[in-house]
Structures are given as C-alpha cells and as structure tokens.
Amino acid sequence: MSSNDTTSPTLGRRTVLRLLGGAAVSATALGGAADAARAQSGTDLDSWFAQTSNYDGVVDETGRSTVTVTVGSQANGGAFGFGPAAVRVDPGTTVVWEWTGKGGSHNVAAEDGSFESDLVGDSGHTFERTFDSTGVYTYVCTPHETLGMKGAIVVGDAGGATATEAADSTDSAGEGESESTEAAGEGDADLDAWFENTSNFDGVEAQTGLQRVTVEVGSQANGGAFGFGPAAIRVSKGTTVAWTWSGEGGSHNVAAEDGSFESDLVSAGDHTFEHTFEKAGTYTYACTPHKTLGMKGAVVVTDDEGGSNAQVAEPFGDPGTERLGGIALAGTFGAMLASPALFGTFMWLKGEGGESAGETYPKEKSE
C-alpha cells in the first residue's frame, strides 16, 4: 500500500485541462446522440444507464406533486451523478433539480431538446419542469455525459419501458443522493457504531470497479465543514482513494485508526492525499482534530480488482484528468486534430513551465 500528499499545480494549468475535457465531450457528441435515440425509441433504460454507476432501477415517486433530484451527487468517480438517477412520477408532477455545488458546473439537458437548464456550479441552485405527458424523458449533464452523468424521468405507465424497478424508493428529496449506497454487509466492521455521531453517514456508497475514487475533506457535515464526503465507500482491491481538501473548516488530516496511513494536517483547498488499498478489509479513519465532532470515514475494500481509469492522465502528466475516462481522452485528441488552436494548447501543456515540465504525479510525500 502506498500513500502520497500532493498539492495541485497552478490553477491555470488545471483550468486549461478542464477545457480540453469539454472539447472531448464535443468531439463525442455524435456517439451520445445515437445513445439518446435508442433510449427514446426503445425506452431501454438499462442500456441508457450502462455506464452510470448509481443507477439501480427506477425509483417510484408516484403520488407526489413535487419530486427533487440532486445534481452533483456522488457517482461515476466523483460528484458526477443525478440522485436518484431514474424516477417514476405521475403526469402533472413537477421535478425540481437541486445543485449540491460539488463536481464543478453542471446542467440538466433533455436528449430530445425539450428542456435545458443553465450551466451552474452554485450550491442550492434549482431548475424545475412539470411533466404533463406520459413518456420516458432521458437527460444528461452536458460536460459530464461521457463520465456517465445521466438521468431519466418516467412519467406515468410509459408502456414499453424496459427498466428494473428499484426495490425501495426514497422518502424525501435529500435521500436521492444516497441511491448508490448500501447498508454495511455482514463481513464489514460495525460501521453503524463507528459512525454513531457522524451526521452524513447513510450507508456504504458503492464505488467498485474504478482505479481512482475521490473523497472530499471538509464537506458540510457535523455542524460545519467537518465531514468526509462520502463518509463510507466500497472500492475494489487495488483502487487508489484520493482525498481532496475543500479548504473549509480549518486544518484537517486523514488518519487511519490502525495507523496504516496518515496525511499531513492541512487547511489549503485543493490539497490531495492518496492511498492505494491492496488488501481486502474495512479501513476506518478520522480527522484527528475533529474526530469528536464526528469527522470520520471508512473504506471497505473488496477482493475484486479495480478498473483502469487512472491511465487517462498519463499523456497530460496531471491526475486531474483521470476522471475523464478513455472516451473523453479519445474525443480530446480528435478535437485537437480538427483544431490547430487546441493542438497548440496541448503542445503547450506538454512543455509548460521549465522545471515543472515532465513532473510525475503523484509526488512522493516528503519525509
């Protein structure tokens, strides 16, 4: 197992990389349009959500006049989900999408063009639409569609929709964000007892099959910015967990209860600490200064092997591009071939900054 504390390079570099990621989305628009056509014509939601990690069937929200869906819930390797991903509502129901403020700027864009929100990054922003006609309405977050940030509204009976109904529906708007969570299994440590005084623990969030998973340090919980978000995750053996500081709540650290890993005590936003979990088991950790407030976390590691999404960062030398995935990378190179300006930007990134050119990430923690 290995651990590293890193601080991100200059903001300008990360911003340009994100812009290149946006170019990848544009370059793969034709493929996304084909998926949308299949989802609308056959209403095959299982196919539509094939790459969406938090889809687990259609949540029954019928009988309500207003239903809330979270924008920027934890899914698809970060805050790149709609929660719940798919809901069934009655005709005449108003769906309210509410932004968490996490994962950057998101929007809500119907694949058939019938509705589209602004691109927003602010927490608490809302977008509403009333669905009067029976049917299946699929939608995406445009910048993060290739990551799997997709949703669906099933209105009424919607006849031929071929989708599995979720076993349990959520009872309130806020619970939508926890659709990808599960109760601690019998083989887990007693996580309910560990998280007894942790306000944002609501089960173990499934993040298996990924090479890299992000947890926020200093998320809103326990009466302030004193939480790990999500509090508990389930990952595959070999997965690297990256804790990223929000810069709120003062100085925090990440300290394993068994002493197997510990970060520096840091307050700066965008600081990152990484640890790769090579053995199955349950690893509990806390922020030492704020443990008594309930700032605790857990990583449950399964025996199955993790994915390979980390490899996408290698051509850029920046771990911030990992979550784009292979499809986005291919789209980026396609866009660069079509645009001399983008190609020039890529070449600038490869040779940027004198001594910083050719840096290897993550940097080793200094002793």
CSV table of C-alpha atoms in Angstrom, one decimal:
chain,number,residue,atom,x,y,z
A,1,MET,CA,0.0,0.0,0.0
A,2,SER,CA,1.2,3.5,-0.8
A,3,SER,CA,0.3,7.0,0.3
A,4,ASN,CA,1.1,10.4,-1.1
A,5,ASP,CA,0.4,14.0,-0.1
A,6,THR,CA,0.3,16.4,-3.1
A,7,THR,CA,-0.7,19.9,-3.8
A,8,SER,CA,-2.2,20.7,-7.2
A,9,PRO,CA,-0.1,22.7,-9.7
A,10,THR,CA,-1.2,26.2,-10.9
A,11,LEU,CA,-4.9,26.9,-11.4
A,12,GLY,CA,-4.3,27.9,-15.0
A,13,ARG,CA,-3.0,24.5,-15.9
A,14,ARG,CA,-5.9,22.7,-14.4
A,15,THR,CA,-8.4,25.1,-15.9
A,16,VAL,CA,-7.0,24.5,-19.4
A,17,LEU,CA,-7.1,20.8,-18.9
A,18,ARG,CA,-10.8,21.0,-18.0
A,19,LEU,CA,-11.4,23.0,-21.2
A,20,LEU,CA,-9.8,20.2,-23.1
A,21,GLY,CA,-12.1,17.8,-21.4
A,22,GLY,CA,-15.0,19.9,-22.6
A,23,ALA,CA,-13.6,19.6,-26.1
A,24,ALA,CA,-13.7,15.8,-25.7
A,25,VAL,CA,-17.4,16.0,-25.0
A,26,SER,CA,-18.0,17.9,-28.1
A,27,ALA,CA,-15.9,15.5,-30.2
A,28,THR,CA,-18.0,12.5,-29.0
A,29,ALA,CA,-21.4,14.3,-29.4
A,30,LEU,CA,-22.4,12.0,-32.4
A,31,GLY,CA,-22.0,8.9,-30.3
A,32,GLY,CA,-24.0,10.4,-27.5
A,33,ALA,CA,-26.8,11.3,-29.9
A,34,ALA,CA,-27.0,7.7,-31.1
A,35,ASP,CA,-27.4,6.5,-27.5
A,36,ALA,CA,-30.2,9.1,-26.9
A,37,ALA,CA,-32.1,7.9,-30.0
A,38,ARG,CA,-32.0,4.3,-28.7
A,39,ALA,CA,-33.1,5.4,-25.2
A,40,GLN,CA,-36.0,7.4,-26.5
A,41,SER,CA,-37.3,4.9,-29.1
A,42,GLY,CA,-37.0,1.7,-27.1
A,43,THR,CA,-37.1,3.3,-23.6
A,44,ASP,CA,-34.4,0.7,-22.7
A,45,LEU,CA,-33.1,2.4,-19.5
A,46,ASP,CA,-30.8,-0.4,-18.6
A,47,SER,CA,-28.8,0.3,-21.8
A,48,TRP,CA,-29.1,4.1,-21.4
A,49,PHE,CA,-27.5,3.8,-17.9
A,50,ALA,CA,-24.9,1.2,-18.9
A,51,GLN,CA,-22.0,3.4,-17.7
A,52,THR,CA,-23.9,5.2,-14.8
A,53,SER,CA,-22.6,3.8,-11.5
A,54,ASN,CA,-25.5,5.0,-9.3
A,55,TYR,CA,-28.4,3.6,-11.5
A,56,ASP,CA,-30.1,0.8,-9.7
A,57,GLY,CA,-33.6,0.8,-11.2
A,58,VAL,CA,-36.4,3.3,-11.4
A,59,VAL,CA,-37.3,4.9,-8.0
A,60,ASP,CA,-41.1,5.1,-7.6
A,61,GLU,CA,-42.0,8.7,-6.7
A,62,THR,CA,-45.6,8.5,-7.8
A,63,GLY,CA,-48.3,10.1,-5.7
A,64,ARG,CA,-46.2,13.3,-5.1
A,65,SER,CA,-46.8,16.7,-6.6
A,66,THR,CA,-43.2,17.7,-6.4
A,67,VAL,CA,-40.1,15.4,-6.6
A,68,THR,CA,-36.5,16.6,-6.0
A,69,VAL,CA,-33.4,15.2,-7.9
A,70,THR,CA,-29.9,16.1,-6.7
A,71,VAL,CA,-27.4,17.5,-9.2
A,72,GLY,CA,-23.8,16.6,-8.4
A,73,SER,CA,-24.4,13.6,-6.2
A,74,GLN,CA,-21.5,11.2,-5.6
A,75,ALA,CA,-21.4,8.8,-8.5
A,76,ASN,CA,-19.2,7.9,-11.5
A,77,GLY,CA,-15.9,8.5,-9.7
A,78,GLY,CA,-16.8,11.9,-8.1
A,79,ALA,CA,-19.7,14.3,-7.8
A,80,PHE,CA,-20.9,13.4,-11.2
A,81,GLY,CA,-24.4,11.9,-10.7
A,82,PHE,CA,-28.1,12.7,-10.6
A,83,GLY,CA,-29.7,11.3,-7.4
A,84,PRO,CA,-31.8,9.3,-7.9
A,85,ALA,CA,-30.7,8.6,-11.5
A,86,ALA,CA,-34.1,7.5,-12.6
A,87,VAL,CA,-37.6,8.3,-11.1
A,88,ARG,CA,-41.2,7.4,-12.0
A,89,VAL,CA,-43.7,10.2,-11.4
A,90,ASP,CA,-47.4,10.9,-12.2
A,91,PRO,CA,-48.4,13.1,-15.1
A,92,GLY,CA,-48.5,16.7,-13.8
A,93,THR,CA,-45.7,16.2,-11.3
A,94,THR,CA,-43.0,19.0,-11.0
A,95,VAL,CA,-39.4,17.7,-10.9
A,96,VAL,CA,-37.0,20.1,-9.1
A,97,TRP,CA,-33.3,19.6,-9.7
A,98,GLU,CA,-31.2,21.0,-6.9
A,99,TRP,CA,-27.4,21.6,-7.2
A,100,THR,CA,-25.0,20.4,-4.5
A,101,GLY,CA,-22.2,22.7,-5.5
A,102,LYS,CA,-19.9,19.8,-6.0
A,103,GLY,CA,-18.2,18.4,-9.1
A,104,GLY,CA,-17.9,21.7,-10.9
A,105,SER,CA,-20.5,23.2,-13.2
A,106,HIS,CA,-23.4,21.0,-14.2
A,107,ASN,CA,-26.6,21.4,-16.2
A,108,VAL,CA,-29.7,19.4,-16.9
A,109,ALA,CA,-30.3,18.9,-20.7
A,110,ALA,CA,-33.0,16.7,-22.2
A,111,GLU,CA,-31.8,14.5,-25.0
A,112,ASP,CA,-34.9,15.4,-27.1
A,113,GLY,CA,-34.2,19.1,-26.5
A,114,SER,CA,-37.5,19.7,-24.6
A,115,PHE,CA,-35.8,21.3,-21.6
A,116,GLU,CA,-32.3,22.5,-20.6
A,117,SER,CA,-31.0,24.4,-17.6
A,118,ASP,CA,-28.2,26.8,-17.3
A,119,LEU,CA,-24.6,25.5,-16.6
A,120,VAL,CA,-24.2,26.3,-12.9
A,121,GLY,CA,-21.8,25.4,-10.1
A,122,ASP,CA,-23.5,27.1,-7.2
A,123,SER,CA,-24.9,25.0,-4.3
A,124,GLY,CA,-28.7,25.5,-3.8
A,125,HIS,CA,-29.4,26.5,-7.4
A,126,THR,CA,-32.6,24.8,-8.7
A,127,PHE,CA,-34.2,24.1,-12.0
A,128,GLU,CA,-37.9,23.0,-12.4
A,129,ARG,CA,-40.0,21.3,-15.0
A,130,THR,CA,-43.6,20.0,-14.9
A,131,PHE,CA,-44.2,16.8,-16.9
A,132,ASP,CA,-47.7,16.7,-18.2
A,133,SER,CA,-47.4,14.0,-20.9
A,134,THR,CA,-46.8,10.2,-20.3
A,135,GLY,CA,-43.4,9.1,-21.6
A,136,VAL,CA,-39.7,8.5,-20.8
A,137,TYR,CA,-37.5,11.6,-20.7
A,138,THR,CA,-33.8,11.0,-20.7
A,139,TYR,CA,-31.3,13.8,-19.9
A,140,VAL,CA,-27.7,14.4,-19.2
A,141,CYS,CA,-25.2,16.9,-17.7
A,142,THR,CA,-23.6,18.0,-21.0
A,143,PRO,CA,-20.0,18.5,-19.7
A,144,HIS,CA,-20.0,15.1,-17.9
A,145,GLU,CA,-22.1,12.9,-20.1
A,146,THR,CA,-19.1,10.8,-21.1
A,147,LEU,CA,-18.5,10.1,-17.4
A,148,GLY,CA,-22.0,8.6,-17.0
A,149,MET,CA,-23.8,11.6,-15.6
A,150,LYS,CA,-27.2,10.7,-17.0
A,151,GLY,CA,-30.8,10.7,-15.7
A,152,ALA,CA,-34.3,9.7,-16.7
A,153,ILE,CA,-37.9,10.7,-15.8
A,154,VAL,CA,-40.5,8.0,-16.4
A,155,VAL,CA,-43.9,9.7,-16.5
A,156,GLY,CA,-47.0,7.5,-15.8
A,157,ASP,CA,-47.2,4.0,-17.1
A,158,ALA,CA,-44.9,4.7,-20.1
A,159,GLY,CA,-45.9,1.4,-21.6
A,160,GLY,CA,-42.8,-0.3,-23.0
A,161,ALA,CA,-40.2,1.0,-20.7
A,162,THR,CA,-37.8,-1.9,-20.1
A,163,ALA,CA,-36.2,-1.0,-16.8
A,164,THR,CA,-35.9,-2.7,-13.5
A,165,GLU,CA,-37.9,-1.0,-10.7
A,166,ALA,CA,-35.8,-0.1,-7.6
A,167,ALA,CA,-36.6,-2.2,-4.6
A,168,ASP,CA,-37.1,0.8,-2.3
A,169,SER,CA,-37.9,4.4,-3.2
A,170,THR,CA,-36.6,7.3,-1.3
A,171,ASP,CA,-38.9,9.1,1.2
A,172,SER,CA,-37.5,12.6,0.8
A,173,ALA,CA,-35.7,14.8,-1.7
A,174,GLY,CA,-32.4,14.7,0.2
A,175,GLU,CA,-32.3,11.0,0.2
A,176,GLY,CA,-31.9,10.9,-3.6
A,177,GLU,CA,-28.2,11.4,-3.3
A,178,SER,CA,-27.8,8.1,-1.5
A,179,GLU,CA,-29.3,5.8,-4.1
A,180,SER,CA,-25.8,4.3,-4.7
A,181,THR,CA,-25.3,3.5,-1.1
A,182,GLU,CA,-25.9,0.2,0.7
A,183,ALA,CA,-26.0,-1.0,4.2
A,184,ALA,CA,-22.8,-2.3,5.8
A,185,GLY,CA,-22.5,-6.0,4.9
A,186,GLU,CA,-22.2,-8.8,7.5
A,187,GLY,CA,-18.5,-9.0,6.8
A,188,ASP,CA,-17.9,-5.3,7.4
A,189,ALA,CA,-16.7,-3.8,10.6
A,190,ASP,CA,-19.6,-2.4,12.7
A,191,LEU,CA,-19.8,0.8,10.8
A,192,ASP,CA,-23.1,1.9,12.4
A,193,ALA,CA,-21.3,2.0,15.7
A,194,TRP,CA,-18.2,3.7,14.2
A,195,PHE,CA,-20.4,6.4,12.6
A,196,GLU,CA,-22.7,6.8,15.6
A,197,ASN,CA,-22.1,10.6,15.9
A,198,THR,CA,-21.4,11.2,12.1
A,199,SER,CA,-24.3,13.2,10.6
A,200,ASN,CA,-23.5,12.4,6.9
A,201,PHE,CA,-23.2,8.6,7.2
A,202,ASP,CA,-26.1,6.9,5.3
A,203,GLY,CA,-24.6,3.6,4.3
A,204,VAL,CA,-21.7,2.5,2.2
A,205,GLU,CA,-21.5,4.1,-1.2
A,206,ALA,CA,-20.6,1.6,-4.0
A,207,GLN,CA,-17.5,2.8,-6.0
A,208,THR,CA,-16.2,-0.6,-7.1
A,209,GLY,CA,-14.6,-1.2,-10.4
A,210,LEU,CA,-12.8,2.1,-10.5
A,211,GLN,CA,-9.0,2.7,-10.4
A,212,ARG,CA,-9.3,6.0,-8.6
A,213,VAL,CA,-12.0,7.4,-6.3
A,214,THR,CA,-12.3,10.9,-4.8
A,215,VAL,CA,-13.4,11.8,-1.2
A,216,GLU,CA,-13.8,15.4,-0.2
A,217,VAL,CA,-12.2,16.5,3.1
A,218,GLY,CA,-14.1,19.3,4.8
A,219,SER,CA,-17.5,18.6,3.3
A,220,GLN,CA,-20.6,20.1,5.0
A,221,ALA,CA,-21.4,17.8,8.0
A,222,ASN,CA,-21.4,17.6,11.8
A,223,GLY,CA,-22.3,21.2,12.2
A,224,GLY,CA,-19.9,22.7,9.7
A,225,ALA,CA,-17.2,21.8,7.2
A,226,PHE,CA,-16.3,18.7,9.3
A,227,GLY,CA,-17.1,15.8,7.1
A,228,PHE,CA,-15.6,13.4,4.6
A,229,GLY,CA,-17.8,13.1,1.6
A,230,PRO,CA,-18.9,10.4,1.1
A,231,ALA,CA,-18.3,9.2,4.6
A,232,ALA,CA,-18.1,5.5,3.6
A,233,ILE,CA,-17.2,3.9,0.3
A,234,ARG,CA,-16.8,0.4,-1.1
A,235,VAL,CA,-14.0,0.0,-3.6
A,236,SER,CA,-12.1,-2.8,-5.4
A,237,LYS,CA,-8.7,-4.1,-4.3
A,238,GLY,CA,-6.0,-2.0,-6.0
A,239,THR,CA,-8.1,1.2,-6.0
A,240,THR,CA,-6.4,4.5,-5.2
A,241,VAL,CA,-8.5,6.7,-2.9
A,242,ALA,CA,-7.7,10.5,-3.3
A,243,TRP,CA,-8.8,12.7,-0.5
A,244,THR,CA,-9.2,16.3,-1.8
A,245,TRP,CA,-9.4,19.3,0.7
A,246,SER,CA,-12.2,21.8,0.3
A,247,GLY,CA,-10.3,24.5,2.1
A,248,GLU,CA,-13.1,24.9,4.6
A,249,GLY,CA,-13.4,24.0,8.3
A,250,GLY,CA,-9.8,24.8,9.3
A,251,SER,CA,-7.0,22.2,9.2
A,252,HIS,CA,-7.8,18.6,8.6
A,253,ASN,CA,-6.0,15.3,8.2
A,254,VAL,CA,-6.8,11.8,7.2
A,255,ALA,CA,-5.6,9.3,9.8
A,256,ALA,CA,-6.3,5.6,9.8
A,257,GLU,CA,-7.3,4.1,13.1
A,258,ASP,CA,-4.9,1.2,12.6
A,259,GLY,CA,-2.0,3.5,11.7
A,260,SER,CA,-1.7,2.2,8.2
A,261,PHE,CA,-1.9,5.7,6.6
A,262,GLU,CA,-1.9,9.3,7.7
A,263,SER,CA,-1.8,12.6,5.8
A,264,ASP,CA,-0.4,15.9,6.8
A,265,LEU,CA,-2.5,18.4,8.7
A,266,VAL,CA,-3.6,20.8,6.0
A,267,SER,CA,-6.1,23.7,5.6
A,268,ALA,CA,-5.4,24.7,2.0
A,269,GLY,CA,-8.0,24.0,-0.6
A,270,ASP,CA,-7.1,21.5,-3.5
A,271,HIS,CA,-4.5,19.7,-1.4
A,272,THR,CA,-4.7,16.0,-2.1
A,273,PHE,CA,-3.6,12.9,-0.2
A,274,GLU,CA,-3.7,9.5,-1.9
A,275,HIS,CA,-3.6,5.9,-0.6
A,276,THR,CA,-3.8,2.7,-2.7
A,277,PHE,CA,-5.6,-0.2,-1.0
A,278,GLU,CA,-4.0,-3.5,-1.9
A,279,LYS,CA,-5.8,-5.8,0.6
A,280,ALA,CA,-9.4,-6.5,1.2
A,281,GLY,CA,-10.8,-5.3,4.5
A,282,THR,CA,-12.5,-2.4,6.3
A,283,TYR,CA,-10.3,0.6,7.0
A,284,THR,CA,-11.7,3.3,9.3
A,285,TYR,CA,-10.1,6.7,9.6
A,286,ALA,CA,-10.8,10.2,11.1
A,287,CYS,CA,-9.7,13.8,11.1
A,288,THR,CA,-7.7,13.9,14.3
A,289,PRO,CA,-8.6,17.5,15.4
A,290,HIS,CA,-12.3,17.0,14.6
A,291,LYS,CA,-12.9,13.3,15.4
A,292,THR,CA,-15.0,14.1,18.5
A,293,LEU,CA,-17.3,16.2,16.2
A,294,GLY,CA,-17.9,13.1,14.1
A,295,MET,CA,-15.5,13.7,11.3
A,296,LYS,CA,-14.9,10.1,10.4
A,297,GLY,CA,-14.7,7.9,7.3
A,298,ALA,CA,-14.4,4.3,6.2
A,299,VAL,CA,-13.1,2.5,3.1
A,300,VAL,CA,-14.4,-1.0,2.6
A,301,VAL,CA,-12.2,-2.9,0.1
A,302,THR,CA,-13.5,-5.9,-1.8
A,303,ASP,CA,-11.5,-8.8,-3.4
A,304,ASP,CA,-12.4,-7.9,-7.0
A,305,GLU,CA,-9.8,-5.9,-8.9
A,306,GLY,CA,-10.3,-2.2,-9.7
A,307,GLY,CA,-10.6,-0.6,-13.1
A,308,SER,CA,-8.1,1.4,-15.2
A,309,ASN,CA,-9.5,4.9,-15.5
A,310,ALA,CA,-6.2,6.3,-14.0
A,311,GLN,CA,-4.3,5.7,-17.2
A,312,VAL,CA,-6.1,8.6,-19.0
A,313,ALA,CA,-3.9,11.1,-17.1
A,314,GLU,CA,-0.6,9.9,-18.4
A,315,PRO,CA,-0.4,11.9,-21.6
A,316,PHE,CA,-1.0,15.1,-19.7
A,317,GLY,CA,1.0,14.4,-16.6
A,318,ASP,CA,-1.9,15.7,-14.4
A,319,PRO,CA,-4.1,13.5,-12.1
A,320,GLY,CA,-6.9,15.9,-12.5
A,321,THR,CA,-7.8,14.4,-15.9
A,322,GLU,CA,-8.2,10.8,-14.7
A,323,ARG,CA,-11.9,11.1,-14.2
A,324,LEU,CA,-12.5,12.0,-17.9
A,325,GLY,CA,-12.1,8.3,-18.8
A,326,GLY,CA,-10.8,6.8,-22.0
A,327,ILE,CA,-13.7,8.0,-24.2
A,328,ALA,CA,-13.1,11.6,-23.2
A,329,LEU,CA,-9.4,11.3,-24.0
A,330,ALA,CA,-10.1,9.9,-27.4
A,331,GLY,CA,-12.5,12.8,-28.0
A,332,THR,CA,-9.9,15.3,-26.9
A,333,PHE,CA,-7.3,14.1,-29.4
A,334,GLY,CA,-10.0,14.0,-32.2
A,335,ALA,CA,-10.9,17.6,-31.4
A,336,MET,CA,-7.2,18.6,-31.4
A,337,LEU,CA,-6.7,17.1,-34.8
A,338,ALA,CA,-9.6,19.2,-36.1
A,339,SER,CA,-8.5,22.4,-34.4
A,340,PRO,CA,-4.9,23.8,-34.7
A,341,ALA,CA,-5.7,26.0,-31.6
A,342,LEU,CA,-6.5,23.0,-29.4
A,343,PHE,CA,-3.4,21.2,-30.7
A,344,GLY,CA,-1.2,24.1,-29.9
A,345,THR,CA,-2.7,24.2,-26.4
A,346,PHE,CA,-1.9,20.5,-25.9
A,347,MET,CA,1.7,21.0,-27.0
A,348,TRP,CA,2.0,24.0,-24.6
A,349,LEU,CA,0.8,21.8,-21.7
A,350,LYS,CA,3.3,19.1,-22.6
A,351,GLY,CA,6.2,21.5,-22.4
A,352,GLU,CA,4.9,24.0,-19.9
A,353,GLY,CA,6.9,25.6,-17.1
A,354,GLY,CA,10.6,25.0,-17.2
A,355,GLU,CA,11.3,22.7,-14.2
A,356,SER,CA,7.7,21.8,-13.9
A,357,ALA,CA,7.7,20.1,-17.4
A,358,GLY,CA,7.8,16.4,-17.1
A,359,GLU,CA,6.7,16.2,-13.5
A,360,THR,CA,5.5,12.8,-12.3
A,361,TYR,CA,2.2,12.6,-10.4
A,362,PRO,CA,1.5,11.9,-7.7
A,363,LYS,CA,4.6,13.3,-6.0
A,364,GLU,CA,6.1,11.3,-3.2
A,365,LYS,CA,5.4,12.6,0.3
A,366,SER,CA,8.5,14.3,1.7
A,367,GLU,CA,9.8,12.8,4.9
